Structure formats: C-alpha cells, structure tokens
C-alpha cells in the first residue's frame, strides 16, 4: 500500500511538472521585452512551483553591452527585474526583524563566494537553506530553502532565477531542480532572442538615421521642415525615408518613400533607393522618368537577378508572379519651381500629398497613385499643380495616419483637420501634427516632410 501511494504521488508530480512545462511554453516569450519575459517566468512559477521568486539579469546585457566585465566569474552587476510572491503579508521580513520590500530595479553584486555567485560562475543550480540563499536579506525569515538557477542561453549565462519555498512547504527535490532548470532555460533563450533583436534594431536605426538628411534642409523659394519617428523596440525598423534635392534653375526635388519590409535589410534597401533618387534627380529627369528608372533599381534589390527576371516575365505573360522575392517600395517625387510657382508630382503607389492653400481647408491632391517601385511594367503619370505663395505641402508615410487603432480613412481625416489653418511657423506645424495624431503607437516608422511655398521673382530664373 505504501509503495502504491508513493508511485501515485510520483505520477501526480510528473503530471504537474508536464502541465507546468506546457503552460510555460504557452506563456513565456510572448514579448521581445526582457523584463516582461522575466515576469512571465514568475507568473508560471508562482504559486504552482514555489512560493516566491526573483529574476536578476546582468546589468551590462540590459544596457546593450556584448560582454560586461565580470560576466564570466559572476562578479558583474545584476539588476533585479522581476519579483513575485504568494506569501501573505509580503514583503518578507529581513534578518534584523524589520520589514524590507524587495526592490525591483535595484542594481547589485553578489559576494564572490556566495551561493549565487558560485551558481553564476559554474552555470549549475544550487539548493541552499533560505537564510543562506540570497545576500539580500529580504528572502530570509520565512523561507525554508531556495533553488538558485542560472539562466543559460546558448552557453551564456544571462542572469539568475531564485525560486523559494516557505516553511511548511515541501522541500525542493531532484525533479524540482530539473524542472526549474528547464523553466529558466526557456526564459533565458527568449531573453537572449530579445537582446539580439534589440541589437539588430539599434543597428538598423543607426543606419537609417545616418541615411536621412541632417537637420532641416534648405531650398530656394521653399521652407522645409521634416520629422522622422522610428517604431518602438518591439517593432523592426522600417524603410521610411525623405529627401530634399537642389536642382538647376533654383528648383527643388522633394521625395518621401517607404520600403515594404523591416529590419536591417529594409534599411539597406532604403539607403540604396535614396542614393539612386539623388543620382537620377541630378540628371534633371522629369518626375515620371525618375520613378521609371527607380523602378528598375528597386527591381534589382533583394534577391539575385534571375528570380526578379522570372517574376517580371511571369507578370508580362499573365502568370502569377512571386513579388515576395522583390523589394517593393512606394514613393512620391515632386519638383517645385519657385519662379513659376508650379510643382510637378509623380507617384509610385504612395499615399497622396496634402495641400493647404491660404484660407482654404486641407485637401488630398489628386495624383494618380501608380504602381509600387519594383513591380514594373506600368508607366508613371505626372500631375502639375500651381501653388500660391504661402501654400503648404505635406508628404508623409502611412505610419502617420494608420495603425491598429486607427483606420487609414480616419487617419487621413485627422491629418487634414490638423493642417487646417496652420501656424505661420512651419516647425510648429510639424509638432502640432505629431501631437494631434496617434503617433505613439510604435507599430511603424513615421516620416513627415512639410514645405511652405515662398515664390521667387521671375528675374531669379536661370541655370
């Protein structure tokens, strides 16, 4: 009878552990935020596995350092990023008898010979009595034992998880240790993925910013103000860009574009397209000709030429083309002549520019949308618009007017309302637009270029 009961308890324990692992697979790693992943780990562990728990991560890894000093020997600084307790009356009493809360966010080091530092150095778990487990005394008093588990991802220790059981609970056994190691390893891999993603995001953002014009560009007969807002760290960097290019005869080309992709490759493709635009613009081509040539450039980005050629030939023969192998992009290109006060637009699948004439409501310009760059096979049309002095022109990307919580139509309506009766200071107009619209969603990059017309006298024309 005793043997049967022991077997039943072991079987029940195995079932509980399997259920806990299954829950961990569903709940841990749903975010690219390291602190959120740590909290997800503790949500699974407390109270199903232990009574209270903490997670400490290396401070250097949290701030982006590749190999913080002391990482190998466990002496580097750690930050407490998560704490969870099922113990009533928390915080836990400290060794001096006073109540001391566990401070999430505090940075500390474990003494070199402490169990925690040894676990970090050796990457092996340790089960120790509660009052010896953690040199931060708040885990003493009511804790009977603590399971210290290094968080290891790809042979690198990223932090430490401590699972504690209070007096009266069943002490940790070998099966508990194996389960805790598995839980910590799953969370550690998710955290390391988030760290690597953040590193690539930061590199792509640096590249993206380096390819955009520095400050607000200047041009003859036109005042320029522009803004670029990257998506948040949970969103890969997109391929939004803008540019202002001086042309012969005091003319100015303005362009806003968006590569349909994310990450470092999209940022690189954006840089290549921006360079190509500047080169083509300086050849003094018409806007439609610039987009036609840029379409050929876009079709050569991404994968080797043979696949792009097959996509284009398939489109020409009426067969379905695999456009996922081609880097597509949208773009609005305009040339403004301050002498004639006329702007010529060409559009490659981009959202229409917005025009605000003095004393008039903002309106969307009727510029034929065309096909995105990289699709090919379709000519681009041009539209000429006469612009009076003081007219305001706005070019933008879809991140400004569209998000999960805002439809495109609603965003465009709010954008036009924000531009009606604009401030005489163009920089204030940009700030007002970004403040009036939903620009904090972080789902996509946002590029905004605004130009206010200031005509030149006719005698200023010339090469």
Coordinates of C-alpha atoms in Angstrom, one line a residue:
X1 CA 0.0 0.0 0.0
X2 CA 2.8 2.4 0.9
X3 CA 4.6 1.7 -2.4
X4 CA 1.4 2.2 -4.4
X5 CA 0.8 5.6 -2.7
X6 CA 4.4 6.6 -3.3
X7 CA 4.0 5.7 -7.0
X8 CA 0.8 7.6 -7.2
X9 CA 2.4 10.7 -5.7
X10 CA 5.3 10.5 -8.1
X11 CA 2.9 10.1 -11.1
X12 CA 0.9 13.1 -9.9
X13 CA 4.1 15.1 -9.5
X14 CA 5.2 14.1 -13.1
X15 CA 1.8 15.2 -14.4
X16 CA 2.0 18.5 -12.6
X17 CA 5.5 19.2 -14.0
X18 CA 4.4 18.4 -17.5
X19 CA 1.4 20.6 -17.2
X20 CA 3.7 23.4 -15.9
X21 CA 6.1 23.0 -18.8
X22 CA 3.2 23.1 -21.2
X23 CA 2.0 26.3 -19.6
X24 CA 5.5 27.7 -19.7
X25 CA 5.7 27.0 -23.5
X26 CA 2.4 29.0 -24.0
X27 CA 3.1 31.9 -21.7
X28 CA 6.9 32.6 -21.7
X29 CA 8.4 34.5 -24.6
X30 CA 5.4 36.3 -26.0
X31 CA 7.2 39.6 -25.8
X32 CA 10.5 41.0 -27.0
X33 CA 10.9 42.9 -23.7
X34 CA 13.4 41.3 -21.3
X35 CA 11.6 42.5 -18.1
X36 CA 8.2 41.2 -19.5
X37 CA 9.7 37.8 -20.2
X38 CA 11.1 37.6 -16.6
X39 CA 7.6 38.4 -15.2
X40 CA 6.1 35.8 -17.5
X41 CA 8.5 33.2 -16.0
X42 CA 7.5 34.1 -12.5
X43 CA 3.8 34.1 -13.4
X44 CA 4.2 30.4 -14.4
X45 CA 6.4 29.5 -11.3
X46 CA 4.4 31.3 -8.5
X47 CA 2.5 29.7 -6.9
X48 CA 2.4 26.5 -8.9
X49 CA 6.0 25.7 -8.3
X50 CA 7.2 27.9 -5.5
X51 CA 6.0 30.5 -3.0
X52 CA 8.1 33.4 -4.1
X53 CA 10.8 34.0 -6.8
X54 CA 13.1 36.7 -8.2
X55 CA 14.9 37.2 -11.5
X56 CA 18.2 39.1 -11.8
X57 CA 19.8 39.9 -15.1
X58 CA 23.2 41.2 -15.9
X59 CA 23.1 45.0 -16.0
X60 CA 25.5 45.1 -18.9
X61 CA 23.3 42.9 -21.1
X62 CA 20.3 45.0 -20.3
X63 CA 22.0 48.2 -21.5
X64 CA 23.4 46.6 -24.6
X65 CA 27.0 45.6 -23.7
X66 CA 28.2 42.5 -25.5
X67 CA 30.4 41.2 -22.7
X68 CA 30.2 43.2 -19.5
X69 CA 33.3 43.0 -17.2
X70 CA 32.9 40.2 -14.7
X71 CA 30.4 38.3 -16.7
X72 CA 32.4 35.1 -16.7
X73 CA 33.2 35.0 -13.0
X74 CA 29.8 36.1 -11.8
X75 CA 31.0 39.4 -10.3
X76 CA 29.3 41.7 -12.7
X77 CA 26.4 43.9 -11.6
X78 CA 22.9 42.5 -11.9
X79 CA 19.6 44.2 -11.9
X80 CA 16.5 42.7 -10.2
X81 CA 13.9 42.8 -13.0
X82 CA 11.1 40.8 -11.5
X83 CA 9.7 39.6 -8.2
X84 CA 6.6 37.5 -7.4
X85 CA 5.3 36.2 -4.1
X86 CA 2.3 34.1 -3.0
X87 CA 3.1 34.8 0.7
X88 CA 0.6 36.8 2.6
X89 CA 1.9 39.9 4.2
X90 CA 4.8 40.4 1.7
X91 CA 7.4 41.9 1.8
X92 CA 9.3 39.2 3.5
X93 CA 10.9 40.1 6.9
X94 CA 14.6 40.8 6.9
X95 CA 17.3 39.3 9.2
X96 CA 17.2 42.2 11.5
X97 CA 13.4 41.7 12.1
X98 CA 12.3 44.7 10.1
X99 CA 10.1 44.5 7.0
X100 CA 12.1 45.4 3.9
X101 CA 10.5 45.3 0.4
X102 CA 12.2 43.6 -2.5
X103 CA 13.2 46.4 -4.8
X104 CA 12.6 45.6 -8.4
X105 CA 15.1 47.6 -10.5
X106 CA 17.9 47.8 -7.9
X107 CA 21.4 47.0 -9.2
X108 CA 23.7 44.9 -7.0
X109 CA 26.6 42.4 -6.9
X110 CA 26.7 39.0 -5.2
X111 CA 29.8 38.4 -2.9
X112 CA 32.3 36.3 -4.8
X113 CA 32.0 33.2 -2.6
X114 CA 28.2 33.4 -2.1
X115 CA 26.0 30.6 -3.5
X116 CA 24.5 32.9 -6.1
X117 CA 27.9 34.0 -7.4
X118 CA 29.1 30.3 -7.5
X119 CA 26.0 29.4 -9.5
X120 CA 26.6 32.2 -11.9
X121 CA 30.2 31.1 -12.4
X122 CA 29.6 27.4 -12.8
X123 CA 26.2 27.6 -14.5
X124 CA 25.0 24.9 -12.2
X125 CA 21.9 25.1 -9.9
X126 CA 22.1 25.0 -6.2
X127 CA 19.6 24.2 -3.4
X128 CA 20.5 26.0 -0.2
X129 CA 18.8 26.9 3.1
X130 CA 16.7 30.1 2.8
X131 CA 18.8 32.3 5.2
X132 CA 21.9 31.4 3.2
X133 CA 20.4 31.6 -0.2
X134 CA 20.5 35.3 -1.1
X135 CA 22.7 38.0 0.3
X136 CA 19.8 40.4 0.0
X137 CA 18.3 39.5 3.4
X138 CA 14.7 40.1 2.4
X139 CA 14.5 36.4 1.4
X140 CA 15.3 35.1 4.9
X141 CA 13.0 34.6 7.9
X142 CA 10.0 32.6 6.5
X143 CA 12.0 30.8 3.6
X144 CA 13.0 27.3 4.3
X145 CA 15.0 26.7 1.1
X146 CA 15.8 28.4 -2.1
X147 CA 16.6 26.9 -5.5
X148 CA 19.2 29.1 -7.3
X149 CA 19.2 28.5 -11.1
X150 CA 21.5 30.3 -13.6
X151 CA 19.7 31.4 -16.7
X152 CA 21.7 30.0 -19.6
X153 CA 21.1 30.7 -23.3
X154 CA 23.5 29.4 -26.0
X155 CA 26.2 28.6 -23.4
X156 CA 26.0 32.1 -22.0
X157 CA 24.7 32.9 -18.5
X158 CA 22.4 36.0 -18.8
X159 CA 21.1 36.1 -15.2
X160 CA 19.8 34.2 -12.2
X161 CA 16.4 32.9 -11.1
X162 CA 15.7 32.1 -7.5
X163 CA 12.7 30.0 -6.5
X164 CA 11.9 29.9 -2.8
X165 CA 9.6 27.8 -0.7
X166 CA 8.4 28.9 2.7
X167 CA 8.4 26.9 5.9
X168 CA 5.8 24.2 5.8
X169 CA 6.1 23.6 2.0
X170 CA 7.6 20.5 0.5
X171 CA 11.4 21.0 0.1
X172 CA 13.0 21.0 -3.4
X173 CA 14.0 17.7 -4.8
X174 CA 15.9 16.5 -7.8
X175 CA 12.8 16.5 -10.0
X176 CA 12.1 20.1 -8.9
X177 CA 15.7 21.1 -9.8
X178 CA 15.4 19.6 -13.3
X179 CA 12.1 21.4 -13.8
X180 CA 13.5 24.8 -12.6
X181 CA 16.5 24.5 -14.9
X182 CA 14.1 23.8 -17.9
X183 CA 11.9 26.8 -17.0
X184 CA 14.9 29.1 -16.6
X185 CA 16.4 27.9 -19.8
X186 CA 13.3 28.6 -21.8
X187 CA 13.0 32.1 -20.4
X188 CA 16.8 32.7 -21.0
X189 CA 16.6 31.7 -24.7
X190 CA 13.6 34.1 -25.1
X191 CA 15.6 36.9 -23.4
X192 CA 18.6 36.3 -25.5
X193 CA 16.5 36.4 -28.6
X194 CA 15.1 39.7 -27.4
X195 CA 18.6 41.0 -26.8
X196 CA 19.8 40.0 -30.2
X197 CA 16.7 41.5 -31.8
X198 CA 17.2 44.8 -29.9
X199 CA 20.8 44.9 -31.1
X200 CA 19.8 44.5 -34.7
X201 CA 17.0 47.0 -34.2
X202 CA 19.5 49.6 -32.9
X203 CA 22.0 48.9 -35.7
X204 CA 19.2 49.3 -38.3
X205 CA 18.1 52.5 -36.6
X206 CA 21.6 53.9 -36.6
X207 CA 21.9 53.1 -40.3
X208 CA 18.5 54.6 -41.1
X209 CA 19.2 57.8 -39.3
X210 CA 22.6 58.1 -40.9
X211 CA 21.0 58.0 -44.4
X212 CA 18.4 60.7 -43.7
X213 CA 19.3 64.4 -44.3
X214 CA 20.8 66.0 -41.3
X215 CA 18.6 68.7 -39.8
X216 CA 16.1 70.6 -41.9
X217 CA 17.4 71.0 -45.5
X218 CA 17.3 74.4 -47.1
X219 CA 16.0 75.2 -50.6
X220 CA 15.4 78.3 -52.8
X221 CA 11.8 79.6 -52.6
X222 CA 10.6 76.9 -50.2
X223 CA 10.7 76.5 -46.5
X224 CA 11.3 72.9 -45.3
X225 CA 10.6 71.1 -42.0
X226 CA 10.7 67.3 -41.5
X227 CA 10.4 64.7 -38.8
X228 CA 11.3 61.0 -38.5
X229 CA 10.0 58.8 -35.7
X230 CA 11.2 55.2 -35.5
X231 CA 8.9 52.4 -34.3
X232 CA 9.4 51.1 -30.8
X233 CA 11.9 48.4 -29.9
X234 CA 9.3 45.7 -30.3
X235 CA 8.9 46.7 -34.0
X236 CA 11.6 46.2 -36.5
X237 CA 12.9 49.3 -38.2
X238 CA 11.1 50.0 -41.5
X239 CA 12.3 51.6 -44.7
X240 CA 10.8 55.1 -44.5
X241 CA 12.8 57.9 -45.9
X242 CA 12.6 61.5 -47.2
X243 CA 15.0 63.8 -49.0
X244 CA 15.3 67.3 -50.4
X245 CA 17.5 67.8 -53.5
X246 CA 18.6 71.1 -55.1
X247 CA 18.2 71.1 -58.9
X248 CA 19.4 73.6 -61.6
X249 CA 17.3 76.7 -62.1
X250 CA 16.6 77.2 -58.3
X251 CA 14.2 74.2 -58.5
X252 CA 13.9 71.7 -55.7
X253 CA 13.0 68.0 -55.7
X254 CA 11.3 66.6 -52.6
X255 CA 10.7 62.9 -52.1
X256 CA 9.2 60.7 -49.4
X257 CA 9.3 56.9 -49.7
X258 CA 8.7 53.7 -47.8
X259 CA 10.3 50.3 -48.5
X260 CA 7.9 47.4 -47.9
X261 CA 10.0 45.5 -45.4
X262 CA 11.6 45.6 -42.0
X263 CA 14.9 45.2 -40.3
X264 CA 18.4 45.8 -41.4
X265 CA 17.8 44.7 -45.0
X266 CA 15.0 47.1 -45.4
X267 CA 17.2 49.9 -44.0
X268 CA 19.9 49.0 -46.5
X269 CA 17.4 48.9 -49.4
X270 CA 16.1 52.3 -48.3
X271 CA 19.7 53.7 -48.5
X272 CA 20.2 52.3 -51.9
X273 CA 16.9 53.8 -53.2
X274 CA 17.7 57.2 -51.6
X275 CA 21.1 57.3 -53.3
X276 CA 19.5 56.3 -56.6
X277 CA 16.9 59.0 -56.3
X278 CA 19.6 61.7 -55.7
X279 CA 21.6 60.4 -58.7
X280 CA 18.6 60.4 -61.0
X281 CA 17.3 63.8 -59.8
X282 CA 20.7 65.4 -60.6
X283 CA 20.3 64.1 -64.2
X284 CA 17.5 66.6 -64.4
X285 CA 14.9 64.0 -65.5
X286 CA 11.2 64.6 -65.3
X287 CA 9.5 63.1 -62.2
X288 CA 7.8 60.3 -64.1
X289 CA 11.2 59.4 -65.7
X290 CA 12.9 59.4 -62.3
X291 CA 10.3 56.9 -61.0
X292 CA 10.6 54.7 -64.1
X293 CA 14.4 54.5 -63.6
X294 CA 13.9 54.0 -59.9
X295 CA 11.5 51.1 -60.6
X296 CA 14.4 49.3 -62.4
X297 CA 16.7 49.9 -59.4
X298 CA 14.1 48.6 -56.9
X299 CA 13.6 45.5 -59.0
X300 CA 17.3 44.7 -58.7
X301 CA 17.3 44.8 -54.8
X302 CA 16.9 41.9 -52.5
X303 CA 17.4 38.5 -54.2
X304 CA 19.6 37.6 -57.3
X305 CA 18.6 38.9 -60.7
X306 CA 17.4 35.7 -62.1
X307 CA 14.5 35.4 -59.7
X308 CA 13.4 39.0 -60.3
X309 CA 13.6 38.5 -64.0
X310 CA 11.4 35.5 -63.7
X311 CA 8.9 37.5 -61.7
X312 CA 8.8 40.2 -64.3
X313 CA 8.5 37.8 -67.2
X314 CA 5.7 36.0 -65.4
X315 CA 3.8 39.2 -65.0
X316 CA 4.3 40.0 -68.7
X317 CA 2.9 36.6 -69.7
X318 CA -0.1 36.9 -67.4
X319 CA 1.1 34.3 -64.9
X320 CA 1.2 34.9 -61.2
X321 CA 4.5 36.5 -60.1
X322 CA 6.2 35.9 -56.8
X323 CA 6.6 39.5 -55.8
X324 CA 7.8 38.5 -52.3
X325 CA 11.2 38.0 -53.9
X326 CA 11.4 41.6 -55.0
X327 CA 11.9 44.6 -52.7
X328 CA 8.8 46.8 -53.3
X329 CA 8.7 50.4 -52.2
X330 CA 6.3 53.3 -52.5
X331 CA 7.4 56.8 -53.3
X332 CA 6.1 60.3 -54.1
X333 CA 8.5 62.5 -56.1
X334 CA 7.9 66.2 -56.7
X335 CA 9.8 69.0 -58.4
X336 CA 8.9 72.6 -57.4
X337 CA 9.9 75.6 -59.5
X338 CA 9.8 78.8 -57.3
X339 CA 9.8 81.0 -60.4
X340 CA 6.7 79.6 -62.0
X341 CA 5.3 78.5 -58.5
X342 CA 4.4 75.2 -60.0
X343 CA 5.0 71.7 -58.7
X344 CA 5.1 68.5 -60.8
X345 CA 4.2 65.3 -59.0
X346 CA 4.7 61.6 -59.8
X347 CA 3.5 58.8 -57.5
X348 CA 4.6 55.2 -57.2
X349 CA 1.9 53.6 -55.0
X350 CA 2.3 56.1 -52.2
X351 CA -0.3 58.0 -50.2
X352 CA -1.3 61.3 -51.9
X353 CA 0.3 64.6 -50.8
X354 CA -1.8 67.0 -48.8
X355 CA -2.1 70.6 -49.9
X356 CA -3.2 73.6 -47.8
X357 CA -3.7 76.9 -49.6
X358 CA -4.0 80.1 -47.6
X359 CA -7.5 80.4 -46.1
X360 CA -8.6 77.0 -47.6
X361 CA -9.1 73.6 -45.9
X362 CA -6.5 70.9 -46.4
X363 CA -7.1 68.6 -49.3
X364 CA -5.6 65.4 -50.8
X365 CA -4.0 66.1 -54.2
X366 CA -5.4 64.1 -57.0
X367 CA -2.2 62.5 -58.1
X368 CA -2.5 59.1 -59.9
X369 CA -1.2 56.5 -57.5
X370 CA 0.7 54.3 -59.9
X371 CA 2.3 51.0 -59.0
X372 CA 4.9 50.5 -56.3
X373 CA 8.5 50.5 -57.3
X374 CA 9.8 47.1 -58.1
X375 CA 6.5 45.9 -59.8
X376 CA 7.4 47.3 -63.2
X377 CA 5.6 47.2 -66.5
X378 CA 3.4 50.2 -65.8
X379 CA 4.2 53.9 -66.8
X380 CA 4.0 56.6 -64.2
X381 CA 1.9 59.7 -64.8
X382 CA 2.7 63.3 -63.9
X383 CA 0.4 66.0 -62.3
X384 CA 1.2 69.7 -62.3
X385 CA -0.2 72.0 -59.6
X386 CA 0.1 75.8 -59.3
X387 CA 1.0 76.8 -55.8
X388 CA 0.3 80.3 -54.5
X389 CA 2.6 81.9 -52.0
X390 CA 2.1 80.6 -48.5
X391 CA 0.7 77.2 -49.7
X392 CA 1.6 74.3 -47.5
X393 CA 2.6 70.9 -48.9
X394 CA 2.8 67.8 -46.8
X395 CA 4.4 64.4 -47.8
X396 CA 4.3 61.5 -45.3
X397 CA 4.3 57.8 -44.8
X398 CA 1.5 55.5 -43.7
X399 CA 2.7 55.2 -40.1
X400 CA 1.5 58.7 -39.5
X401 CA -2.1 58.1 -40.5
X402 CA -2.7 54.3 -39.9
X403 CA -2.4 51.9 -37.0
X404 CA -4.3 49.0 -35.5
X405 CA -6.4 51.5 -33.5
X406 CA -7.0 54.0 -36.4
X407 CA -8.2 53.2 -39.9
X408 CA -6.5 54.9 -42.9
X409 CA -9.6 57.0 -43.7
X410 CA -9.8 58.2 -40.1
X411 CA -6.1 59.0 -40.0
X412 CA -6.2 61.0 -43.3
X413 CA -9.2 62.9 -42.0
X414 CA -7.5 63.7 -38.7
X415 CA -4.3 64.7 -40.7
X416 CA -6.3 67.2 -42.8
X417 CA -8.0 68.6 -39.8
X418 CA -4.6 69.1 -38.0
X419 CA -3.3 71.0 -41.1
X420 CA -6.3 73.3 -41.5
X421 CA -5.4 76.9 -40.5
X422 CA -1.8 76.1 -39.9
X423 CA 0.7 78.1 -37.8
X424 CA 2.9 80.6 -39.6
X425 CA 5.9 78.7 -38.1
X426 CA 6.5 75.5 -40.0
X427 CA 8.3 73.7 -37.2
X428 CA 5.2 74.4 -35.0
X429 CA 3.0 72.8 -37.7
X430 CA 5.1 69.6 -37.6
X431 CA 4.9 69.5 -33.8
X432 CA 1.1 70.1 -33.9
X433 CA 0.5 67.3 -36.4
X434 CA 2.5 64.8 -34.4
X435 CA 0.7 65.8 -31.3
X436 CA -2.8 65.7 -32.8
X437 CA -2.4 62.3 -34.5
X438 CA -1.8 58.9 -32.9
X439 CA 2.0 58.9 -33.4
X440 CA 2.9 56.9 -30.2
X441 CA 1.7 53.5 -31.3
X442 CA 5.2 52.5 -32.3
X443 CA 3.9 50.0 -34.9
X444 CA 5.7 51.6 -37.8
X445 CA 8.2 54.3 -38.7
X446 CA 6.8 57.7 -39.4
X447 CA 8.3 60.2 -41.9
X448 CA 6.8 63.6 -42.4
X449 CA 8.1 66.3 -44.8
X450 CA 6.4 69.7 -44.9
X451 CA 7.1 72.5 -47.4
X452 CA 5.8 76.0 -47.4
X453 CA 5.9 77.9 -50.7
X454 CA 7.9 81.1 -51.0
X455 CA 8.0 82.2 -54.6
X456 CA 10.9 83.9 -56.3
X457 CA 10.7 86.9 -58.7
X458 CA 10.7 86.0 -62.3
X459 CA 14.2 87.5 -62.9
X460 CA 15.6 84.9 -60.5
X461 CA 15.2 82.1 -63.1
X462 CA 18.2 80.7 -64.8
X463 CA 20.7 77.9 -64.7

